[in-house]
Amino acid sequence: MLWEQQVSFMHESLSRSSEEAQCSCFTQTPAWHRSCCSAWAPRNVAAVPGGGTRGLCPFCPYRAAARLLVSLVVRVLLSRADLGSCGAPRRAPSFSLTLRCSFPSSSWWSHVEMGPPDPILGVTEAFKRDTNSKKMNLGVGAYRDDNGKPYVLSCVRKAEAMIASKKMDKEYLPIGGLADFTRASAELALGENSEAFKSGRYVTVQGISGTGSLRIGANFLQRFFKSSRDVYLPKPSWGNHTPIFRDAGLQLQAYRYYDPKTCSLDFTGAMEDISKIPEKSIILLHACAHNPTGVDPRQEQWKELAAVVKKRNLLVYFDMAYQGFASGDINRDAWAVRHFIEQGINIVLSQSYAKNMGLYGERAGAFTVICSDAEEAKRVESQLKILIRPMYSNPPLNGARIASIILNTPELRKEWLVEVKGMADRIIGMRTQLVSNLKKEGSSHNWQHITDQIGMFCFTGLKPEQVERLIKEFSIYMTKDGRISMAGVTSGNVGYLAHAIHQVTK
Amino acid sequence: MHGPPLPSTVTPQHSRCCRPRREAAVLPGARPPPLPPLPPVINPSPRRAPGAPTRGHRSRHQLPPARRRAPRRGGASWASHQSAAPQRHRDADVTATAPSRDRSPPRAPAATSRSAPGPPLIGGGRGGGGPGGSLIGGGARPPRPAPAVKVSVSSRGRAPPAAPRTGTGTGPGTGPAPAMAAAASIFAAVPRAPPVAVFKLTADFREDADSRKVNLGVGAYRTDEGLPWVLPVVRKVEQMIAGDGKLNHEYLPILGLPEFRANASRIALGDDSPAIKENRIGSVQSLGGTGALRIGAEFLRRWYNGTNNTATPVYVSSPTWENHNSVFLDAGFKDIRTYHYWDAAKRGLDLQGLLDDMEKAPEFSIFILHACAHNPTGTDPTPDQWKQIAAVMKRRFLFPFFDSAYQGFASGSLDKDAWAVRYFVSEGFELFCAQSFSKNFGLYNERVGNLTVVGKDADNVQRVLSQMEKIVRTTWSNPPSQGARIVATTLTSPQLFAEWKDNVKTMADRVLLMRSELRSRLESLGTPGTWNHITDQIGMFSFTGLNPKQVEYMIKEKHIYLMASGRINMCGLTTKNLDYVAKSIHEAVTKIQ
């Protein structure tokens, strides 16, 4: 196609061939090329003061031949040399040669492919277009209240009012973020009585919510965790985990986690796979409310996982996006993280305040490394700053300030704990109602996993064709894997949802 | 989209050919050797010429003849950059900044470890294939024939013998690690990085107890009382936002707030921009100017000049904002070079050096240009000089990446400060422009920036944006909303917009006033040297021309804090401290040579 483009450009050029030649290959070239050179030249060379014949025109055959020759030589030389050490795995041959030739004719970017749209976005778009009054969007990843509306926590509103009244300045934050915020985040995750927290052998930097924190962590591991490039993700995991770690330069592997037959944890499979992971690899664990399955290990299972992870000497990366939002209890949701640290496992941790404080668009998050001592923590912190500086210099203040005020003001913190429990309870309530409504509808399937699962998401176990029917016949939108966001379920529509699910599963 | 792959005659990646250059790839020149506790992973730069000659030399033309390739036309330029080498940082140019670089080699240890032939930074990541690519982004990548297992083997093959500083095995599959390793911390070998110079300077200033102390180091506006200033229009808009019960904290789209993006680009390109009319611009909301540069750099590394071509040279001005280097290095570019910009002798623009460098740069190189108020020199090309620059860049197929951090703040006029960018657009360039709203809106900590993409047509731009979306998704998912809301609200209301332009002018005028006051004081004191450059320069910063020793004197004896390069922030001057600063400069210049 590129060749076609090039050729078509040449045709175009021929047709508007003009006065004089500038390309230095001109004199020896056949007529057709002469015309294209002259078409190229006036636009690209004549404007130069002094004019002149610098450079061949970009599609000059001599130039192409020269490139070809050079690339051949280099290739041959390299193939004789140690290819393994040359970096990237083989990929499809690129089109650098043709591209260069076609650049000036069209755009630098004519070869850039259209990236596939985010699947969730597709669901949202289709939902928006649907005119059915009963339509439901179960694809969104944000909490909705029982009226299906976005919800701003009242402690957040209060913190914002406090900030507004103080007329604070807008000076840059330090690279590592707001100190009050990072300290409070570490305390929230580790617990105020944690030995690691009290001894100061940790470092926490502010991140751009969960994704940004994961990315800082991934880049840090890429740079300083030298023993392995492999990150083991649960199967399945949040769709963005794979590209985040891959873009940071790490490789993705997987361990068994979810059993589609039972719609619950495949604990035996997970233990088997994890015990075979090469020592000193990286393993990612969802601290609570596993996304997308909603399936978490029980505390006894976490203990066994901690034991095997310790035995295999794996680096544990906890992703904690839902602390408090899962069970309604911040301590219970952080249990696994704290247990691992108590077992002497020095974890790394990403936190997000998107869900538990409803600060989605404010991008508040944190990345923590548990170190062996405070001195090491200082060194690690210095390197984290080096990573952040060329990424976005320093983090945004607004969300972190809101979170920090909530966490550090006793009354607001109390209020927040009540509100986050309120959100969790609503979701747990919807799970129960969904199951009881399914029973009422007369469904004979076992839907116990809906109430066993936890957090915003529920893996219903619906098959793609059933999802298709839900979308087409009932205007109930969700991702193809059968994941539904429980936040989109309300007391007003849970009956309709149960009815629809029963219709497609009976 | 592509046609059938060409036969193997086409070199797939420059990364192949660039391997021999790896050692020198990471900012040679100004970097000190690694910190003592580290075993020297590699020789920092055996090929760097010691005691390099002073000026005007270009590394690759100084190489021994055998390695040398004249930058002949056409295809030759492709080859010539392979031999490009050490010394891309011309020591002479760095004289002014050398100390500051020396004091701020924050990346040195990290850089050293990275310059070892290990897997490339972020770029390398694309090599590592995950099993079953994710839903997101996976489809955008070129097919990768090698399964993940093989990938890990090849990457292990690249591990340098000295690399595993953790003292452990080189990777998985090398057998059980020694038991001792379990006891040591995973991160025991992480070296302490030195602090970023600007931040360190501010910390030192804070600790200074002297009442006369003056901070001329920071990069933020200060009022004549020396205080941070929140623009009145920003306060007003914030009140409006706070009082709007309909607003919530939902996620923004991945590329950001649509009103913000469109208006931010309109500010940069002008209302009557042909590119806007022809619907061939795109925008990505980003975290400040840095974020915009980073997203742009990541995109270029993936899709410019071939796919994943980390060998494309990236040229930054000498001197430049120190973060330009790091942004492009961390995005995976391996060949960061400098172009002549500051002529220390005449304290102005070295136009000839700049144009020469552009002439000699390999075609398709990326040039980072400061749209206005060059940081740190405060020296901008004139419109005529910009025209010459544009002509050479066009002829040499160089890609302009503008960094516009001070629009309106420099001259007080939005249009004047955007002249260069708009001229390039009118000349038909495809370009990127990283915009920051930190300074001109005073929204430093809200992290508001925008990357404007100007392409040949709408189709190209849409495809580019779709790929940028993938990059943003793995960097911060979606940008913070507060700052973008403030800017969008201001820019969309004619009345608020007028008020904002007024506020910006207030800031610019105060800076211009301080410039003329400082100059006249120095001249009336009879301070040796010429001082017209202080008023010739523009924007927040001025390159005073003070040498490192004089700077040290200013800090130690006078409690006046400035960057070792001699760069001062004009906003740190007030009517109250002007006399003191002028006298101190006078003393420094007369006492210290």
mmCIF file of C-alpha atoms in Angstrom, chain B residues 167-451:
data_model
loop_
_atom_site.group_PDB
_atom_site.id
_atom_site.type_symbol
_atom_site.label_atom_id
_atom_site.label_comp_id
_atom_site.label_asym_id
_atom_site.label_seq_id
_atom_site.Cartn_x
_atom_site.Cartn_y
_atom_site.Cartn_z
ATOM 1 C CA GLY B 167 24.785 -10.252 43.254
ATOM 2 C CA THR B 168 22.257 -12.832 42.282
ATOM 3 C CA GLY B 169 21.582 -14.919 39.285
ATOM 4 C CA THR B 170 20.923 -13.306 35.994
ATOM 5 C CA GLY B 171 17.369 -14.333 35.793
ATOM 6 C CA PRO B 172 14.780 -16.945 36.095
ATOM 7 C CA GLY B 173 15.716 -20.365 35.074
ATOM 8 C CA THR B 174 19.319 -20.025 36.103
ATOM 9 C CA GLY B 175 18.652 -22.358 38.955
ATOM 10 C CA PRO B 176 17.830 -21.708 42.555
ATOM 11 C CA ALA B 177 19.321 -18.531 43.906
ATOM 12 C CA PRO B 178 21.848 -18.768 46.664
ATOM 13 C CA ALA B 179 20.279 -18.831 50.081
ATOM 14 C CA MET B 180 22.087 -15.732 51.184
ATOM 15 C CA ALA B 181 20.196 -13.696 48.675
ATOM 16 C CA ALA B 182 16.977 -14.217 50.517
ATOM 17 C CA ALA B 183 18.284 -12.368 53.520
ATOM 18 C CA ALA B 184 19.484 -9.324 51.639
ATOM 19 C CA SER B 185 16.960 -6.789 50.520
ATOM 20 C CA ILE B 186 15.819 -6.833 46.961
ATOM 21 C CA PHE B 187 16.664 -3.173 46.725
ATOM 22 C CA ALA B 188 19.892 -3.185 48.690
ATOM 23 C CA ALA B 189 21.784 -2.223 45.579
ATOM 24 C CA VAL B 190 19.671 0.792 44.666
ATOM 25 C CA PRO B 191 22.038 3.749 44.736
ATOM 26 C CA ARG B 192 20.992 7.043 46.221
ATOM 27 C CA ALA B 193 20.297 9.505 43.446
ATOM 28 C CA PRO B 194 21.393 13.080 43.979
ATOM 29 C CA PRO B 195 18.537 15.550 44.343
ATOM 30 C CA VAL B 196 17.261 17.563 41.407
ATOM 31 C CA ALA B 197 19.218 20.812 41.475
ATOM 32 C CA VAL B 198 16.306 23.259 41.525
ATOM 33 C CA PHE B 199 14.575 21.464 44.332
ATOM 34 C CA LYS B 200 17.814 21.264 46.300
ATOM 35 C CA LEU B 201 18.409 24.968 45.870
ATOM 36 C CA THR B 202 14.964 25.754 47.246
ATOM 37 C CA ALA B 203 15.598 23.497 50.226
ATOM 38 C CA ASP B 204 18.905 25.238 50.947
ATOM 39 C CA PHE B 205 17.191 28.590 50.672
ATOM 40 C CA ARG B 206 14.553 27.561 53.154
ATOM 41 C CA GLU B 207 17.183 26.582 55.680
ATOM 42 C CA ASP B 208 19.086 29.825 55.337
ATOM 43 C CA ALA B 209 18.407 32.012 58.360
ATOM 44 C CA ASP B 210 19.816 35.242 56.944
ATOM 45 C CA SER B 211 17.198 37.968 56.665
ATOM 46 C CA ARG B 212 18.595 39.312 53.406
ATOM 47 C CA LYS B 213 18.227 36.012 51.598
ATOM 48 C CA VAL B 214 16.820 36.061 48.084
ATOM 49 C CA ASN B 215 15.701 33.056 46.055
ATOM 50 C CA LEU B 216 16.346 33.517 42.360
ATOM 51 C CA GLY B 217 16.277 29.799 41.669
ATOM 52 C CA VAL B 218 12.680 28.651 41.554
ATOM 53 C CA GLY B 219 10.605 28.500 38.421
ATOM 54 C CA ALA B 220 7.457 30.221 39.606
ATOM 55 C CA TYR B 221 6.072 33.739 39.508
ATOM 56 C CA ARG B 222 6.327 35.942 42.593
ATOM 57 C CA THR B 223 4.669 39.250 43.317
ATOM 58 C CA ASP B 224 6.587 42.342 44.269
ATOM 59 C CA GLU B 225 6.104 41.197 47.862
ATOM 60 C CA GLY B 226 7.905 37.996 46.951
ATOM 61 C CA LEU B 227 4.758 35.930 47.365
ATOM 62 C CA PRO B 228 3.092 33.351 45.150
ATOM 63 C CA TRP B 229 0.226 34.822 43.171
ATOM 64 C CA VAL B 230 -3.018 33.100 42.395
ATOM 65 C CA LEU B 231 -4.501 34.915 39.429
ATOM 66 C CA PRO B 232 -7.702 36.737 40.365
ATOM 67 C CA VAL B 233 -9.446 35.169 37.401
ATOM 68 C CA VAL B 234 -8.468 31.723 38.663
ATOM 69 C CA ARG B 235 -9.894 32.460 42.120
ATOM 70 C CA LYS B 236 -13.083 33.590 40.476
ATOM 71 C CA VAL B 237 -13.409 30.501 38.312
ATOM 72 C CA GLU B 238 -12.642 28.266 41.259
ATOM 73 C CA GLN B 239 -15.510 29.839 43.148
ATOM 74 C CA MET B 240 -17.761 29.218 40.181
ATOM 75 C CA ILE B 241 -16.697 25.585 40.072
ATOM 76 C CA ALA B 242 -17.088 25.115 43.823
ATOM 77 C CA GLY B 243 -20.581 26.600 43.664
ATOM 78 C CA ASP B 244 -21.639 24.368 40.811
ATOM 79 C CA GLY B 245 -23.440 21.484 42.462
ATOM 80 C CA LYS B 246 -23.757 19.678 39.149
ATOM 81 C CA LEU B 247 -20.066 19.027 38.850
ATOM 82 C CA ASN B 248 -18.753 15.752 40.147
ATOM 83 C CA HIS B 249 -15.497 13.873 40.286
ATOM 84 C CA GLU B 250 -16.081 11.388 37.504
ATOM 85 C CA TYR B 251 -13.254 10.297 35.235
ATOM 86 C CA LEU B 252 -12.336 12.495 32.313
ATOM 87 C CA PRO B 253 -11.926 10.781 28.930
ATOM 88 C CA ILE B 254 -8.463 9.301 28.376
ATOM 89 C CA LEU B 255 -7.400 12.212 26.204
ATOM 90 C CA GLY B 256 -8.868 14.746 28.596
ATOM 91 C CA LEU B 257 -11.600 17.348 28.809
ATOM 92 C CA PRO B 258 -12.758 18.093 25.238
ATOM 93 C CA GLU B 259 -13.423 21.837 25.781
ATOM 94 C CA PHE B 260 -10.056 22.211 27.380
ATOM 95 C CA ARG B 261 -8.206 20.447 24.583
ATOM 96 C CA ALA B 262 -9.840 22.345 21.780
ATOM 97 C CA ASN B 263 -9.350 25.728 23.399
ATOM 98 C CA ALA B 264 -5.817 25.065 24.517
ATOM 99 C CA SER B 265 -4.836 24.254 20.943
ATOM 100 C CA ARG B 266 -6.713 27.276 19.675
ATOM 101 C CA ILE B 267 -4.651 29.486 21.996
ATOM 102 C CA ALA B 268 -1.449 28.022 20.612
ATOM 103 C CA LEU B 269 -2.341 28.082 16.938
ATOM 104 C CA GLY B 270 -4.512 31.165 16.763
ATOM 105 C CA ASP B 271 -8.193 31.614 15.939
ATOM 106 C CA ASP B 272 -7.634 31.798 12.225
ATOM 107 C CA SER B 273 -5.147 28.966 12.007
ATOM 108 C CA PRO B 274 -5.397 27.127 8.695
ATOM 109 C CA ALA B 275 -4.753 23.873 10.533
ATOM 110 C CA ILE B 276 -7.776 24.361 12.771
ATOM 111 C CA LYS B 277 -9.958 25.345 9.842
ATOM 112 C CA GLU B 278 -8.865 22.299 7.929
ATOM 113 C CA ASN B 279 -9.628 20.189 10.950
ATOM 114 C CA ARG B 280 -6.173 18.662 11.064
ATOM 115 C CA ILE B 281 -5.171 19.270 14.646
ATOM 116 C CA GLY B 282 -5.514 17.077 17.691
ATOM 117 C CA SER B 283 -4.870 17.556 21.362
ATOM 118 C CA VAL B 284 -4.038 15.459 24.371
ATOM 119 C CA GLN B 285 -4.569 16.870 27.831
ATOM 120 C CA SER B 286 -1.541 16.073 29.910
ATOM 121 C CA LEU B 287 0.073 16.612 33.263
ATOM 122 C CA GLY B 288 1.797 19.915 32.717
ATOM 123 C CA GLY B 289 4.295 20.613 29.993
ATOM 124 C CA THR B 290 6.422 17.678 31.088
ATOM 125 C CA GLY B 291 3.554 15.275 30.627
ATOM 126 C CA ALA B 292 2.892 16.645 27.158
ATOM 127 C CA LEU B 293 6.531 16.242 26.212
ATOM 128 C CA ARG B 294 6.552 12.731 27.583
ATOM 129 C CA ILE B 295 3.457 11.572 25.732
ATOM 130 C CA GLY B 296 4.815 13.145 22.554
ATOM 131 C CA ALA B 297 8.193 11.518 23.065
ATOM 132 C CA GLU B 298 6.650 8.114 23.724
ATOM 133 C CA PHE B 299 4.596 8.436 20.587
ATOM 134 C CA LEU B 300 7.560 9.475 18.468
ATOM 135 C CA ARG B 301 9.625 6.611 19.757
ATOM 136 C CA ARG B 302 6.891 4.190 18.743
ATOM 137 C CA TRP B 303 5.756 5.663 15.464
ATOM 138 C CA TYR B 304 8.197 8.163 14.070
ATOM 139 C CA ASN B 305 10.817 7.383 11.472
ATOM 140 C CA GLY B 306 9.912 3.719 11.377
ATOM 141 C CA THR B 307 8.359 1.885 14.277
ATOM 142 C CA ASN B 308 10.115 1.853 17.604
ATOM 143 C CA ASN B 309 13.080 3.662 16.178
ATOM 144 C CA THR B 310 15.000 4.561 19.285
ATOM 145 C CA ALA B 311 18.021 5.610 17.251
ATOM 146 C CA THR B 312 16.442 8.712 15.779
ATOM 147 C CA PRO B 313 18.558 11.588 17.044
ATOM 148 C CA VAL B 314 16.805 14.035 19.321
ATOM 149 C CA TYR B 315 18.346 17.487 19.445
ATOM 150 C CA VAL B 316 17.966 19.774 22.411
ATOM 151 C CA SER B 317 19.365 23.265 22.659
ATOM 152 C CA SER B 318 22.592 23.866 24.498
ATOM 153 C CA PRO B 319 21.826 24.721 27.193
ATOM 154 C CA THR B 320 18.260 23.648 27.767
ATOM 155 C CA TRP B 321 15.832 22.835 30.527
ATOM 156 C CA GLU B 322 17.544 19.857 32.062
ATOM 157 C CA ASN B 323 14.425 17.728 31.976
ATOM 158 C CA HIS B 324 14.297 17.632 28.165
ATOM 159 C CA ASN B 325 17.116 15.123 28.146
ATOM 160 C CA SER B 326 15.512 12.865 30.696
ATOM 161 C CA VAL B 327 12.091 12.939 29.115
ATOM 162 C CA PHE B 328 13.403 11.659 25.805
ATOM 163 C CA LEU B 329 15.844 9.223 27.360
ATOM 164 C CA ASP B 330 13.174 7.728 29.548
ATOM 165 C CA ALA B 331 10.863 7.521 26.574
ATOM 166 C CA GLY B 332 13.469 5.231 25.044
ATOM 167 C CA PHE B 333 15.445 7.478 22.724
ATOM 168 C CA LYS B 334 19.091 6.590 22.817
ATOM 169 C CA ASP B 335 20.657 9.401 20.894
ATOM 170 C CA ILE B 336 20.139 12.775 22.540
ATOM 171 C CA ARG B 337 22.315 15.478 21.048
ATOM 172 C CA THR B 338 22.633 19.181 21.532
ATOM 173 C CA TYR B 339 22.485 21.984 19.037
ATOM 174 C CA HIS B 340 24.238 25.316 19.385
ATOM 175 C CA TYR B 341 22.044 27.963 20.882
ATOM 176 C CA TRP B 342 23.683 30.231 23.409
ATOM 177 C CA ASP B 343 26.684 32.244 22.490
ATOM 178 C CA ALA B 344 28.332 32.889 25.834
ATOM 179 C CA ALA B 345 30.696 35.488 24.427
ATOM 180 C CA LYS B 346 28.063 37.728 23.000
ATOM 181 C CA ARG B 347 25.423 36.605 25.483
ATOM 182 C CA GLY B 348 22.912 36.007 22.776
ATOM 183 C CA LEU B 349 21.707 33.559 20.184
ATOM 184 C CA ASP B 350 24.269 31.609 18.207
ATOM 185 C CA LEU B 351 22.197 31.513 15.042
ATOM 186 C CA GLN B 352 24.964 30.352 12.766
ATOM 187 C CA GLY B 353 25.868 27.489 15.064
ATOM 188 C CA LEU B 354 22.228 26.523 15.278
ATOM 189 C CA LEU B 355 21.723 26.537 11.522
ATOM 190 C CA ASP B 356 24.951 24.626 10.958
ATOM 191 C CA ASP B 357 23.860 21.972 13.387
ATOM 192 C CA MET B 358 20.563 21.657 11.603
ATOM 193 C CA GLU B 359 22.328 21.332 8.288
ATOM 194 C CA LYS B 360 24.472 18.552 9.631
ATOM 195 C CA ALA B 361 21.816 16.716 11.570
ATOM 196 C CA PRO B 362 20.685 13.459 9.994
ATOM 197 C CA GLU B 363 17.432 13.853 8.156
ATOM 198 C CA PHE B 364 14.340 13.114 10.203
ATOM 199 C CA SER B 365 16.031 14.107 13.420
ATOM 200 C CA ILE B 366 13.744 15.521 16.089
ATOM 201 C CA PHE B 367 14.417 19.078 17.240
ATOM 202 C CA ILE B 368 13.066 20.379 20.521
ATOM 203 C CA LEU B 369 12.447 24.100 20.073
ATOM 204 C CA HIS B 370 11.444 26.497 22.809
ATOM 205 C CA ALA B 371 8.453 28.356 21.415
ATOM 206 C CA CYS B 372 9.223 31.467 23.426
ATOM 207 C CA ALA B 373 11.149 32.596 26.495
ATOM 208 C CA HIS B 374 13.888 30.020 26.109
ATOM 209 C CA ASN B 375 14.630 28.288 29.389
ATOM 210 C CA PRO B 376 17.224 28.942 30.788
ATOM 211 C CA THR B 377 18.731 31.650 28.582
ATOM 212 C CA GLY B 378 15.711 33.877 27.983
ATOM 213 C CA THR B 379 17.042 34.350 24.460
ATOM 214 C CA ASP B 380 14.669 33.798 21.531
ATOM 215 C CA PRO B 381 15.246 33.948 17.794
ATOM 216 C CA THR B 382 13.697 36.931 16.045
ATOM 217 C CA PRO B 383 10.950 36.305 13.469
ATOM 218 C CA ASP B 384 13.524 36.576 10.684
ATOM 219 C CA GLN B 385 15.748 34.074 12.391
ATOM 220 C CA TRP B 386 12.808 31.733 12.919
ATOM 221 C CA LYS B 387 12.179 31.916 9.179
ATOM 222 C CA GLN B 388 15.711 30.811 8.455
ATOM 223 C CA ILE B 389 15.390 28.011 10.979
ATOM 224 C CA ALA B 390 12.116 26.860 9.441
ATOM 225 C CA ALA B 391 13.611 26.872 5.957
ATOM 226 C CA VAL B 392 16.477 24.626 6.955
ATOM 227 C CA MET B 393 14.263 22.298 8.930
ATOM 228 C CA LYS B 394 11.904 21.932 6.045
ATOM 229 C CA ARG B 395 14.628 21.201 3.579
ATOM 230 C CA ARG B 396 16.377 18.771 5.884
ATOM 231 C CA PHE B 397 13.181 16.958 6.940
ATOM 232 C CA LEU B 398 13.680 17.748 10.591
ATOM 233 C CA PHE B 399 10.761 17.320 12.938
ATOM 234 C CA PRO B 400 9.885 20.332 15.105
ATOM 235 C CA PHE B 401 8.684 19.597 18.632
ATOM 236 C CA PHE B 402 7.858 22.892 20.284
ATOM 237 C CA ASP B 403 7.908 23.355 24.014
ATOM 238 C CA SER B 404 5.628 26.262 24.826
ATOM 239 C CA ALA B 405 5.727 26.823 28.558
ATOM 240 C CA TYR B 406 5.391 30.598 28.701
ATOM 241 C CA GLN B 407 2.865 31.724 26.139
ATOM 242 C CA GLY B 408 1.733 35.217 27.112
ATOM 243 C CA PHE B 409 4.059 35.260 30.051
ATOM 244 C CA ALA B 410 7.044 36.278 27.963
ATOM 245 C CA SER B 411 5.918 39.381 26.127
ATOM 246 C CA GLY B 412 2.501 39.862 27.645
ATOM 247 C CA SER B 413 0.888 39.021 24.313
ATOM 248 C CA LEU B 414 -0.449 35.562 23.517
ATOM 249 C CA ASP B 415 -0.086 36.087 19.786
ATOM 250 C CA LYS B 416 3.428 37.418 19.880
ATOM 251 C CA ASP B 417 4.636 34.546 22.015
ATOM 252 C CA ALA B 418 3.038 32.008 19.700
ATOM 253 C CA TRP B 419 4.460 33.547 16.556
ATOM 254 C CA ALA B 420 7.060 30.855 15.916
ATOM 255 C CA VAL B 421 4.658 27.956 16.273
ATOM 256 C CA ARG B 422 2.102 29.616 14.039
ATOM 257 C CA TYR B 423 4.705 30.428 11.437
ATOM 258 C CA PHE B 424 5.799 26.800 11.275
ATOM 259 C CA VAL B 425 2.184 25.717 10.883
ATOM 260 C CA SER B 426 1.660 28.231 8.110
ATOM 261 C CA GLU B 427 4.705 26.793 6.372
ATOM 262 C CA GLY B 428 2.972 23.436 6.225
ATOM 263 C CA PHE B 429 4.970 21.647 8.900
ATOM 264 C CA GLU B 430 3.579 18.737 10.772
ATOM 265 C CA LEU B 431 4.569 19.342 14.352
ATOM 266 C CA PHE B 432 3.964 18.770 18.034
ATOM 267 C CA CYS B 433 3.601 21.545 20.533
ATOM 268 C CA ALA B 434 3.758 20.837 24.265
ATOM 269 C CA GLN B 435 1.889 23.535 26.143
ATOM 270 C CA SER B 436 1.996 24.238 29.822
ATOM 271 C CA PHE B 437 -0.511 26.336 31.726
ATOM 272 C CA SER B 438 1.581 26.335 34.865
ATOM 273 C CA LYS B 439 3.059 29.770 34.370
ATOM 274 C CA ASN B 440 0.555 31.741 32.362
ATOM 275 C CA PHE B 441 -2.341 30.555 34.535
ATOM 276 C CA GLY B 442 -0.278 30.181 37.692
ATOM 277 C CA LEU B 443 -1.724 26.679 38.003
ATOM 278 C CA TYR B 444 1.565 25.053 38.917
ATOM 279 C CA ASN B 445 0.282 22.268 41.123
ATOM 280 C CA GLU B 446 -2.818 21.469 39.105
ATOM 281 C CA ARG B 447 -0.645 20.003 36.365
ATOM 282 C CA VAL B 448 -2.398 21.397 33.334
ATOM 283 C CA GLY B 449 -0.773 20.865 29.998
ATOM 284 C CA ASN B 450 -1.727 20.016 26.475
ATOM 285 C CA LEU B 451 -0.021 18.362 23.556
#
